[in-house]
Coordinates of C-alpha atoms and ligand atoms in Angstrom, one line a residue:
M829 CA 197.1 135.6 -12.5
A830 CA 194.1 135.5 -14.8
S831 CA 194.4 133.9 -18.2
S832 CA 194.6 136.4 -21.1
Q833 CA 191.7 134.7 -22.9
I834 CA 188.3 136.4 -23.1
L835 CA 185.1 134.9 -21.8
P836 CA 183.1 133.7 -24.8
T837 CA 179.3 134.3 -24.8
E838 CA 178.5 130.8 -26.1
V839 CA 180.3 127.5 -26.3
H840 CA 179.2 123.8 -26.6
T841 CA 180.6 122.5 -23.3
I842 CA 181.7 124.3 -20.1
V843 CA 183.9 122.3 -17.6
V844 CA 183.7 123.9 -14.1
G845 CA 186.9 123.6 -12.0
G846 CA 190.4 122.9 -13.4
G847 CA 191.4 120.4 -10.7
T848 CA 192.1 116.7 -11.0
G849 CA 188.7 115.8 -12.5
G850 CA 188.1 119.0 -14.5
A851 CA 191.6 119.2 -16.1
T852 CA 191.4 115.5 -17.0
C853 CA 187.9 115.7 -18.5
A854 CA 188.5 119.0 -20.3
G855 CA 191.9 117.9 -21.7
L856 CA 190.6 114.6 -23.1
L857 CA 187.5 116.3 -24.6
A858 CA 189.5 119.0 -26.2
A859 CA 192.0 116.5 -27.6
H860 CA 189.5 114.1 -29.1
S861 CA 186.6 116.2 -30.3
T862 CA 186.1 119.5 -32.2
E863 CA 183.4 120.8 -29.8
S864 CA 184.2 124.2 -28.3
I865 CA 185.2 123.6 -24.6
L866 CA 185.5 126.3 -22.0
L867 CA 187.4 125.4 -18.8
L868 CA 186.7 127.7 -15.9
E869 CA 188.7 127.8 -12.6
A870 CA 188.1 130.0 -9.5
G871 CA 191.8 130.2 -8.8
P872 CA 194.7 131.4 -11.1
D873 CA 195.9 129.6 -14.2
Y874 CA 199.7 129.9 -14.2
G875 CA 199.9 128.5 -17.8
P876 CA 202.0 125.7 -19.0
F877 CA 204.8 124.1 -16.9
Q878 CA 207.3 125.1 -19.5
G879 CA 206.3 128.8 -19.2
G880 CA 208.1 128.9 -15.8
T881 CA 205.5 131.1 -14.1
W882 CA 204.2 128.6 -11.5
P883 CA 204.9 129.5 -7.9
H884 CA 207.7 127.5 -6.4
D885 CA 205.7 126.2 -3.5
L886 CA 203.1 124.5 -5.8
L887 CA 205.9 122.8 -7.8
D888 CA 208.0 121.7 -4.8
A889 CA 206.8 118.2 -4.0
R890 CA 208.6 118.1 -0.6
A891 CA 205.7 119.7 1.4
I892 CA 202.0 120.5 1.1
P893 CA 201.7 124.3 0.5
L894 CA 198.6 126.2 1.7
S895 CA 199.1 129.4 -0.3
H896 CA 196.1 128.7 -2.6
D897 CA 193.8 127.3 0.1
W898 CA 190.0 127.8 0.0
G899 CA 189.9 128.1 3.8
L900 CA 187.3 125.4 4.5
N901 CA 186.8 124.0 8.0
S902 CA 184.4 122.2 10.2
G903 CA 183.1 125.4 11.8
D904 CA 180.8 124.6 14.7
F905 CA 180.1 121.0 13.7
C906 CA 182.8 119.3 15.8
R907 CA 182.9 119.3 19.5
D908 CA 185.6 121.5 21.1
R909 CA 187.7 121.9 18.0
V910 CA 187.8 123.1 14.3
I911 CA 189.2 120.8 11.7
D912 CA 190.7 122.3 8.6
F913 CA 189.8 120.9 5.2
P914 CA 192.6 122.0 2.8
R915 CA 191.6 122.5 -0.8
A916 CA 193.5 124.2 -3.5
R917 CA 192.0 127.0 -5.6
V918 CA 194.2 127.0 -8.7
M919 CA 194.4 125.3 -12.0
G920 CA 195.3 121.7 -11.2
G921 CA 193.1 121.9 -8.1
C922 CA 194.2 119.7 -5.2
S923 CA 196.7 117.9 -7.4
A924 CA 198.6 121.1 -7.5
H925 CA 199.3 121.0 -3.7
N926 CA 198.9 117.4 -2.6
G927 CA 201.2 114.8 -1.2
C928 CA 201.8 113.1 -4.7
T929 CA 201.2 109.6 -3.4
A930 CA 200.0 107.7 -6.5
S931 CA 197.6 105.0 -5.4
V932 CA 194.8 103.2 -7.3
G933 CA 192.9 101.3 -4.6
A934 CA 192.0 97.7 -5.1
R935 CA 190.0 95.7 -7.7
A936 CA 187.2 95.2 -5.2
D937 CA 186.6 98.9 -5.0
Y938 CA 185.7 99.3 -8.6
D939 CA 183.9 96.0 -8.9
E940 CA 181.7 97.2 -6.0
W941 CA 180.7 100.2 -8.1
E942 CA 179.7 98.0 -10.9
A943 CA 177.8 95.6 -8.6
A944 CA 175.8 98.7 -7.3
G945 CA 174.3 99.2 -10.8
N946 CA 177.0 101.3 -12.5
A947 CA 177.7 99.3 -15.7
G948 CA 181.1 99.7 -17.1
W949 CA 182.8 100.9 -13.9
G950 CA 184.3 97.6 -12.7
A951 CA 188.1 97.1 -12.4
A952 CA 188.4 95.4 -15.8
A953 CA 187.0 98.6 -17.5
M954 CA 188.9 101.0 -15.3
A955 CA 192.3 99.3 -15.5
P956 CA 193.3 100.8 -18.8
L957 CA 192.3 104.3 -17.6
L958 CA 194.4 103.8 -14.5
D959 CA 197.3 102.9 -16.7
L960 CA 196.7 106.1 -18.6
M961 CA 196.9 108.1 -15.4
R962 CA 200.2 106.4 -14.4
R963 CA 201.6 107.6 -17.8
R964 CA 200.1 111.1 -17.8
F965 CA 201.0 111.8 -14.1
R966 CA 204.4 110.3 -14.8
V967 CA 204.2 108.0 -11.8
R968 CA 207.3 106.1 -10.7
T969 CA 208.1 103.9 -7.7
L970 CA 210.6 105.4 -5.4
T971 CA 213.5 103.2 -4.4
V972 CA 214.6 102.2 -1.0
G973 CA 217.8 104.1 -1.6
E974 CA 215.8 107.3 -1.8
L975 CA 214.3 106.9 1.6
T976 CA 215.5 109.2 4.4
M977 CA 216.8 107.8 7.7
A978 CA 213.4 108.3 9.3
Q979 CA 211.5 106.7 6.4
A980 CA 213.9 103.7 6.3
A981 CA 213.5 103.2 10.0
F982 CA 209.7 103.4 9.7
M983 CA 209.8 100.7 7.0
R984 CA 212.0 98.4 9.2
A985 CA 209.7 99.0 12.1
G986 CA 206.7 98.1 9.9
H987 CA 208.5 94.8 8.9
A988 CA 209.0 94.1 12.6
A989 CA 205.3 94.6 13.2
G990 CA 204.5 92.0 10.5
L991 CA 204.2 94.0 7.3
P992 CA 206.2 92.5 4.4
F993 CA 208.0 94.7 1.8
A994 CA 205.6 96.2 -0.8
D995 CA 206.1 99.1 -3.1
D996 CA 203.1 98.5 -5.4
L997 CA 200.6 101.1 -4.2
D998 CA 199.8 102.0 -7.8
Q999 CA 198.7 98.4 -8.6
L1000 CA 195.2 97.0 -8.3
E1001 CA 196.7 93.8 -6.9
A1002 CA 198.6 95.5 -4.1
G1003 CA 198.2 93.9 -0.7
V1004 CA 199.3 94.2 2.9
G1005 CA 202.9 95.5 3.2
I1006 CA 205.1 98.5 3.7
G1007 CA 207.7 100.2 1.4
P1008 CA 208.5 103.3 -0.6
M1009 CA 205.5 105.0 -2.2
T1010 CA 204.6 105.3 -5.9
A1011 CA 204.5 109.0 -6.7
N1012 CA 203.8 111.6 -9.4
I1013 CA 207.0 113.6 -8.7
V1014 CA 209.2 114.5 -11.7
D1015 CA 212.7 115.7 -10.7
G1016 CA 211.3 117.1 -7.4
T1017 CA 208.3 118.7 -9.1
R1018 CA 204.7 117.9 -8.2
W1019 CA 203.2 116.7 -11.5
N1020 CA 199.7 118.0 -11.4
S1021 CA 196.6 117.4 -13.5
S1022 CA 197.1 120.7 -15.4
F1023 CA 200.6 119.5 -16.6
A1024 CA 199.3 116.0 -17.3
F1025 CA 196.1 116.9 -19.3
I1026 CA 195.9 120.6 -20.1
D1027 CA 199.4 121.4 -21.2
P1028 CA 199.2 119.0 -24.2
V1029 CA 196.1 120.8 -25.5
R1030 CA 196.6 124.4 -24.6
H1031 CA 197.3 125.2 -28.3
R1032 CA 193.9 123.6 -29.4
Q1033 CA 191.6 126.1 -31.1
N1034 CA 188.5 124.4 -29.5
L1035 CA 189.7 125.0 -25.9
T1036 CA 189.4 128.3 -23.9
I1037 CA 190.9 128.3 -20.4
L1038 CA 190.0 131.0 -17.9
G1039 CA 191.3 131.4 -14.4
E1040 CA 189.8 133.6 -11.6
V1041 CA 186.3 132.9 -12.7
M1042 CA 183.9 132.0 -9.9
V1043 CA 181.0 129.8 -11.0
D1044 CA 177.8 130.7 -9.4
R1045 CA 175.0 128.6 -10.8
I1046 CA 173.7 126.7 -13.8
M1047 CA 170.9 128.2 -16.0
I1048 CA 168.3 125.5 -16.6
E1049 CA 165.1 125.8 -18.5
Q1050 CA 162.5 123.0 -19.0
G1051 CA 164.9 120.6 -17.4
E1052 CA 167.7 121.4 -19.8
V1053 CA 171.0 123.2 -19.4
R1054 CA 171.1 126.5 -21.2
G1055 CA 174.1 128.3 -19.7
L1056 CA 176.2 129.2 -16.7
H1057 CA 176.2 132.2 -14.5
V1058 CA 179.7 133.3 -13.4
L1059 CA 181.4 136.1 -11.5
I1060 CA 184.6 137.8 -12.8
N1061 CA 186.0 140.5 -10.4
G1062 CA 182.6 140.6 -8.8
E1063 CA 180.8 141.2 -12.1
A1064 CA 178.1 138.8 -13.2
H1065 CA 178.2 137.2 -16.7
L1066 CA 176.2 134.5 -18.5
V1067 CA 177.8 132.0 -20.9
R1068 CA 175.3 130.0 -23.0
C1069 CA 176.1 126.3 -23.6
A1070 CA 174.6 122.9 -24.3
R1071 CA 176.5 121.0 -21.7
V1072 CA 178.0 121.7 -18.2
I1073 CA 180.4 119.4 -16.6
L1074 CA 180.9 120.1 -12.9
A1075 CA 184.3 119.3 -11.5
G1076 CA 184.4 121.6 -8.5
G1077 CA 185.4 118.8 -6.1
A1078 CA 183.5 117.0 -3.4
Y1079 CA 182.8 120.3 -1.6
G1080 CA 182.4 122.6 -4.6
S1081 CA 180.3 120.5 -7.0
P1082 CA 177.4 119.9 -4.6
A1083 CA 177.5 123.6 -3.7
I1084 CA 177.0 124.6 -7.3
L1085 CA 174.2 122.1 -7.7
L1086 CA 172.4 123.4 -4.6
R1087 CA 172.8 127.0 -5.8
S1088 CA 171.2 125.9 -9.1
G1089 CA 168.2 124.5 -7.4
I1090 CA 169.3 120.8 -7.5
G1091 CA 169.3 119.0 -4.2
P1092 CA 167.1 118.1 -1.2
A1093 CA 163.9 120.1 -1.6
G1094 CA 163.7 121.0 2.1
D1095 CA 167.3 122.4 2.1
L1096 CA 166.6 124.4 -1.0
A1097 CA 163.4 125.8 0.4
A1098 CA 165.2 126.8 3.6
Q1099 CA 167.6 128.9 1.5
Q1100 CA 164.8 130.3 -0.6
I1101 CA 166.3 128.7 -3.7
E1102 CA 163.8 127.7 -6.5
I1103 CA 163.6 123.9 -6.8
V1104 CA 164.7 122.6 -10.2
A1105 CA 165.2 119.0 -9.3
D1106 CA 164.6 117.4 -5.9
L1107 CA 167.7 115.2 -5.5
P1108 CA 168.0 114.2 -1.8
G1109 CA 171.6 112.9 -2.3
V1110 CA 173.3 116.2 -3.3
G1111 CA 175.8 117.0 -0.6
G1112 CA 175.2 113.8 1.4
N1113 CA 177.3 110.6 1.5
L1114 CA 180.5 112.7 2.3
L1115 CA 183.2 110.1 2.6
D1116 CA 186.8 110.5 3.5
H1117 CA 189.6 108.5 5.1
P1118 CA 189.6 109.4 8.8
C1119 CA 193.0 109.0 10.5
V1120 CA 194.5 108.8 13.9
Q1121 CA 197.8 110.4 14.6
L1122 CA 200.8 110.0 17.0
D1123 CA 203.1 112.9 17.3
F1124 CA 206.8 112.9 18.3
E1125 CA 209.5 115.5 19.0
G1126 CA 212.2 113.8 16.8
S1127 CA 215.7 112.9 17.9
P1128 CA 218.5 115.4 17.5
D1129 CA 219.9 113.3 14.6
F1130 CA 216.6 113.3 12.9
L1131 CA 216.1 117.0 13.2
E1132 CA 219.6 117.6 11.9
A1133 CA 218.9 115.3 8.9
V1134 CA 215.7 117.2 8.0
R1135 CA 217.6 120.5 8.2
T1136 CA 220.4 119.4 6.0
N1137 CA 218.6 117.3 3.4
P1138 CA 217.1 119.7 0.9
R1139 CA 215.3 117.0 -1.1
H1140 CA 213.5 115.4 1.8
V1141 CA 209.9 114.5 0.7
D1142 CA 207.8 114.2 3.9
E1143 CA 205.6 111.2 3.0
Q1144 CA 207.4 108.7 0.7
T1145 CA 206.7 105.5 2.7
V1146 CA 203.3 103.9 3.0
G1147 CA 202.2 100.7 4.9
R1148 CA 198.9 98.8 4.4
A1149 CA 197.4 96.5 6.9
K1150 CA 194.2 94.6 7.4
S1151 CA 191.8 95.1 10.3
D1152 CA 189.6 92.3 11.5
L1153 CA 186.7 94.2 10.0
C1154 CA 188.2 94.3 6.5
D1155 CA 185.8 93.6 3.6
S1156 CA 186.7 91.3 0.7
G1157 CA 189.5 93.7 -0.4
P1158 CA 193.2 93.1 0.5
Y1159 CA 193.6 95.8 3.2
D1160 CA 191.7 98.6 4.9
I1161 CA 194.3 100.5 6.9
H1162 CA 197.1 102.9 5.7
A1163 CA 200.0 103.7 8.0
F1164 CA 202.2 106.6 6.9
L1165 CA 204.8 108.9 8.2
V1166 CA 205.0 112.7 7.8
A1167 CA 208.5 113.8 8.7
G1168 CA 210.2 116.6 6.9
A1169 CA 209.6 120.0 5.3
N1170 CA 205.8 119.7 6.0
S1171 CA 206.6 119.8 9.7
G1172 CA 207.2 123.5 9.1
H1173 CA 203.4 124.0 9.1
V1174 CA 202.0 125.7 12.1
G1175 CA 200.8 123.2 14.7
L1176 CA 202.5 120.2 13.1
P1177 CA 205.1 118.4 15.2
P1178 CA 208.5 117.3 13.7
I1179 CA 207.3 113.7 13.1
T1180 CA 203.8 112.4 12.9
L1181 CA 202.6 108.8 12.3
Y1182 CA 199.1 108.5 10.8
G1183 CA 196.8 105.5 10.6
G1184 CA 193.8 105.8 8.2
A1185 CA 190.6 103.9 8.0
M1186 CA 190.5 103.4 4.2
R1187 CA 187.0 102.0 3.9
A1188 CA 185.3 104.2 6.4
K1189 CA 181.6 104.1 6.4
S1190 CA 180.6 107.3 8.2
Q1191 CA 178.8 109.8 6.0
G1192 CA 179.2 113.5 6.4
R1193 CA 177.3 116.3 4.7
V1194 CA 177.9 119.4 2.6
T1195 CA 175.3 122.2 2.7
L1196 CA 175.1 125.8 1.7
R1197 CA 175.9 128.5 4.2
D1198 CA 173.8 130.8 2.1
A1199 CA 173.1 131.2 -1.6
S1200 CA 176.1 133.5 -2.4
P1201 CA 178.7 132.0 -4.7
L1202 CA 181.3 133.8 -2.6
S1203 CA 180.5 131.9 0.6
V1204 CA 182.3 128.6 1.1
P1205 CA 179.9 125.7 1.9
L1206 CA 179.4 124.2 5.3
V1207 CA 181.1 120.8 5.8
D1208 CA 180.0 118.5 8.6
P1209 CA 182.5 115.5 8.5
R1210 CA 180.6 113.3 11.0
Y1211 CA 183.6 111.1 11.6
C1212 CA 183.0 107.9 13.5
T1213 CA 179.2 108.2 13.4
D1214 CA 178.4 105.0 11.5
P1215 CA 175.9 103.1 13.5
D1216 CA 177.8 99.9 13.8
G1217 CA 181.0 101.5 15.2
H1218 CA 183.0 100.1 12.2
D1219 CA 185.2 103.2 11.8
H1220 CA 185.9 103.6 15.5
S1221 CA 187.0 100.0 15.6
V1222 CA 189.3 100.2 12.5
L1223 CA 190.9 103.4 13.8
S1224 CA 191.6 101.9 17.2
Q1225 CA 193.3 98.9 15.4
A1226 CA 195.2 101.4 13.3
K1227 CA 196.3 103.2 16.4
D1228 CA 197.5 99.9 17.9
L1229 CA 199.5 99.3 14.8
L1230 CA 201.1 102.7 15.0
T1231 CA 201.9 102.2 18.6
A1232 CA 203.6 98.8 17.8
I1233 CA 205.6 100.4 15.0
S1234 CA 206.7 103.4 17.1
A1235 CA 207.9 101.1 19.9
E1236 CA 210.4 99.2 17.7
P1237 CA 213.7 100.2 19.2
G1238 CA 215.5 101.4 16.1
F1239 CA 212.5 103.6 15.1
A1240 CA 211.8 104.7 18.6
K1241 CA 215.3 106.2 18.7
V1242 CA 214.5 108.3 15.6
L1243 CA 211.1 109.4 16.9
G1244 CA 212.3 110.7 20.2
K1245 CA 209.9 111.7 22.9
A1246 CA 206.1 111.3 22.2
Q1247 CA 203.9 114.5 22.3
P1248 CA 200.7 113.0 23.7
R1249 CA 197.4 114.8 22.9
P1250 CA 194.7 115.4 25.4
V1251 CA 192.4 112.6 24.4
V1252 CA 188.8 112.5 25.4
D1253 CA 187.8 109.6 23.1
L1254 CA 189.2 108.4 19.8
A1255 CA 186.4 110.1 17.7
T1256 CA 187.5 113.5 19.0
E1257 CA 191.1 113.1 17.9
V1258 CA 190.3 112.0 14.3
V1259 CA 191.9 114.0 11.5
N1260 CA 191.5 113.5 7.8
Y1261 CA 193.6 112.3 4.9
C1262 CA 192.1 115.2 2.7
H1263 CA 190.2 112.7 0.5
P1264 CA 186.6 114.0 0.5
A1265 CA 184.4 112.1 -2.0
G1266 CA 180.9 110.9 -2.7
T1267 CA 178.7 114.0 -2.4
C1268 CA 177.2 113.6 -5.9
K1269 CA 177.1 109.8 -5.7
M1270 CA 176.9 107.8 -8.9
G1271 CA 174.1 105.2 -9.0
P1272 CA 171.0 104.2 -10.9
A1273 CA 168.0 106.5 -10.7
R1274 CA 166.1 103.9 -8.5
D1275 CA 168.7 104.7 -5.7
P1276 CA 167.1 107.8 -4.0
Q1277 CA 170.6 109.0 -2.9
A1278 CA 172.1 108.8 -6.4
V1279 CA 172.9 112.1 -8.0
V1280 CA 174.4 111.0 -11.3
G1281 CA 174.1 107.9 -13.5
S1282 CA 176.9 105.8 -14.8
N1283 CA 177.5 108.3 -17.7
G1284 CA 178.1 111.1 -15.1
A1285 CA 174.7 112.8 -16.1
V1286 CA 172.8 114.3 -13.2
H1287 CA 169.5 112.5 -12.8
G1288 CA 166.5 114.6 -14.1
V1289 CA 168.5 117.4 -15.8
S1290 CA 169.5 117.2 -19.4
G1291 CA 173.0 118.4 -20.4
L1292 CA 174.4 118.4 -16.8
Y1293 CA 177.3 116.2 -15.6
V1294 CA 179.6 115.8 -12.7
A1295 CA 183.2 114.4 -13.2
D1296 CA 185.2 114.6 -10.0
A1297 CA 185.7 112.8 -6.7
S1298 CA 182.2 113.7 -5.6
V1299 CA 180.9 111.0 -8.0
M1300 CA 182.5 108.1 -6.1
P1301 CA 179.7 105.9 -4.7
T1302 CA 182.1 104.4 -2.2
I1303 CA 185.7 105.5 -1.6
T1304 CA 188.7 103.6 -3.0
R1305 CA 191.1 102.3 -0.4
G1306 CA 194.0 104.5 -1.2
N1307 CA 194.8 108.1 -2.0
I1308 CA 192.2 109.2 -4.5
N1309 CA 193.9 111.5 -7.0
L1310 CA 194.5 108.9 -9.7
P1311 CA 191.1 107.2 -9.2
T1312 CA 189.4 110.6 -9.5
A1313 CA 191.3 111.3 -12.8
A1314 CA 190.4 107.9 -14.1
M1315 CA 186.7 108.5 -13.2
A1316 CA 186.7 111.8 -15.1
A1317 CA 188.3 110.0 -18.1
R1318 CA 185.6 107.3 -17.9
I1319 CA 183.0 110.0 -18.1
A1320 CA 184.8 111.7 -21.0
A1321 CA 185.1 108.4 -22.8
T1322 CA 181.3 108.0 -22.8
M1323 CA 180.8 111.6 -24.1
L1324 CA 183.4 110.9 -26.9
G1325 CA 181.6 107.6 -27.8
M1326 CA 184.8 105.7 -27.0
T1327 CA 185.4 102.6 -24.8
P1328 CA 187.8 103.1 -21.9
D1329 CA 190.4 101.0 -23.5
V1330 CA 190.3 102.9 -26.8
L1331 CA 190.5 106.2 -25.0
A1332 CA 193.4 105.0 -22.9
A1333 CA 195.2 103.7 -26.0
H1334 CA 194.8 107.1 -27.7
G1335 CA 195.1 109.2 -24.5
Ligands
FAD2594 C1 196.4 118.5 1.2 C2 196.0 117.4 0.4 C3 196.9 116.3 0.2 C4 196.5 115.2 -0.7 N1 197.4 114.3 -0.9 C5 197.1 113.3 -1.9 C6 198.1 112.4 -2.3 O1 199.2 112.4 -1.9 N2 197.7 111.5 -3.2 C7 196.5 111.4 -3.7 O2 196.2 110.5 -4.5 N3 195.5 112.3 -3.3 C8 195.8 113.3 -2.5 N4 194.9 114.2 -2.1 C9 193.6 114.1 -2.7 C10 193.5 114.5 -4.2 O3 194.4 115.5 -4.5 C11 192.1 115.0 -4.4 O4 191.2 114.0 -4.0 C12 191.8 115.3 -5.9 O5 192.7 116.2 -6.4 C13 190.4 115.8 -6.0 O6 190.1 116.1 -7.3 P1 188.7 116.8 -7.7 O7 188.8 117.0 -9.2 O8 187.6 116.1 -7.1 O9 188.8 118.2 -6.9 P2 189.9 119.4 -7.0 O10 191.2 118.9 -7.5 O11 189.8 120.0 -5.7 O12 189.3 120.3 -8.1 C14 188.2 121.2 -7.9 C15 188.5 122.5 -8.6 O13 187.3 123.2 -8.8 C16 187.6 124.6 -8.5 N5 186.3 125.2 -8.1 C17 185.6 124.8 -7.0 N6 184.4 125.5 -6.9 C18 184.5 126.4 -8.0 C19 183.6 127.4 -8.5 N7 182.5 127.7 -7.8 N8 184.0 128.1 -9.6 C20 185.1 127.8 -10.2 N9 186.0 126.8 -9.8 C21 185.7 126.1 -8.7 C22 188.6 124.5 -7.4 O14 189.3 125.7 -7.2 C23 189.5 123.4 -7.8 O15 190.6 123.8 -8.7 C24 195.3 115.3 -1.3 C25 194.4 116.3 -1.1 C26 194.8 117.4 -0.3 C27 193.8 118.5 -0.1

């Protein structure tokens, strides 16, 4: 469904991508400035939540729908298998189809960004913006009473494995523990970034929102942004502007930069793209939270409970543990259970336990397949390739933890028979938590891998910014939706000339 608004020929600012970062940034700029803002999204814009036109599967927080997926995968990069990388193509982006676990990571994650030369990005500055995200995404902590039989048994088994009760995943002080998750679910509805940040400003005269617009490349002259080339129904258009803010996500934003001639000179030359800025970091530093998984058939009682409980959210319980390689932060492993409606997805067993390495160091890469805006980029995840074997070791400790949890007698009864996978080595069984980040890394210009500075501006190009998960220099140790929104708000605050606490207070 395309928006009814018409593509303007000239605006002040264009925000590319209506996902977590883009909706947050565009919504805040539209609310607090009079500049003309154009928000462009490749997928449909279903309008305000109150309009009642959103598809049911995107609203239903019980399971992750794939109806609006971009269709990205690892192609030929992984030995003997193809790994899917789900990504939503719709207003709200991945927040419109994600698992709704609301997590903020730890103080150490943000303080590390500041220590790497990104002034104003430490936990003290980011805390008010994370508070804003809790409010806008309407985060609440689920209660033990809301847990299903499987989730409660998982929590008890986690206690038996040494994890204390903890339900504070949305707090910077959260530590090791297990308990109900904090979630952006409102009466069963997945509360996405479009509801959180675009609905309140849809009426503003300075905001134009257009769905089903594919952004091709940025028009740059003499090192300055002049406009944006887009495709609508296959037809090319140019919109002139003074500022472009990319928020196409960790796969989409580097692809647009590369098509625009900004990236590693050798890669651009190989695609016969004219070089505008030689930035070797574009598309590199692809971070994620690799996971190991244990699959189970589910006991007859469990299968019956899933069938008869219509409000069964499949995640809903999260554990955190500390490996012996953990950095100065409080934990570096997530343990979670997927058991419920999601198990209806092809290839997923009735119950799966996941263990994630939340401070993984391996770096993948995003490159262009070709220069066409209609081609999805190539994604090489390079899981477990860090030279010190850190990720491999953390994942094997995560697997040991899952094995101990699954052996607890009460939980083992719920899980039923294990469905072992043919394992060659741990690296070949790794899956992902769907948290790609880091491909337009923030850092000072002296860092050769840095793509944007601490104001979100692309090094060497005036008027060009990035405001999504790709900006993360290192990945936060939790689900990254809230941190991504807070980062986009941090960048918007600088553009608005506001400090983070003032923006958060007015946000
Ligand atoms: C299946 C899944 C489950 C997840 N579960 C959780 C969870 O429970 N909790 C959590 O915190 N995080 C979760 N995440 C991660 C989180 O949702 C994402 O990290 C976050 O939404 C990323 O925000 P973003 O702005 O970087 O990108 P996105 O939200 O992906 O936004 C990018 C937007 O840009 C658009 N776009 C891209 N290229 C173009 C182009 N050329 N032209 C126009 N538009 C374009 C896309 O269509 C998309 O709407 C999950 C992610 C997935 C995929």
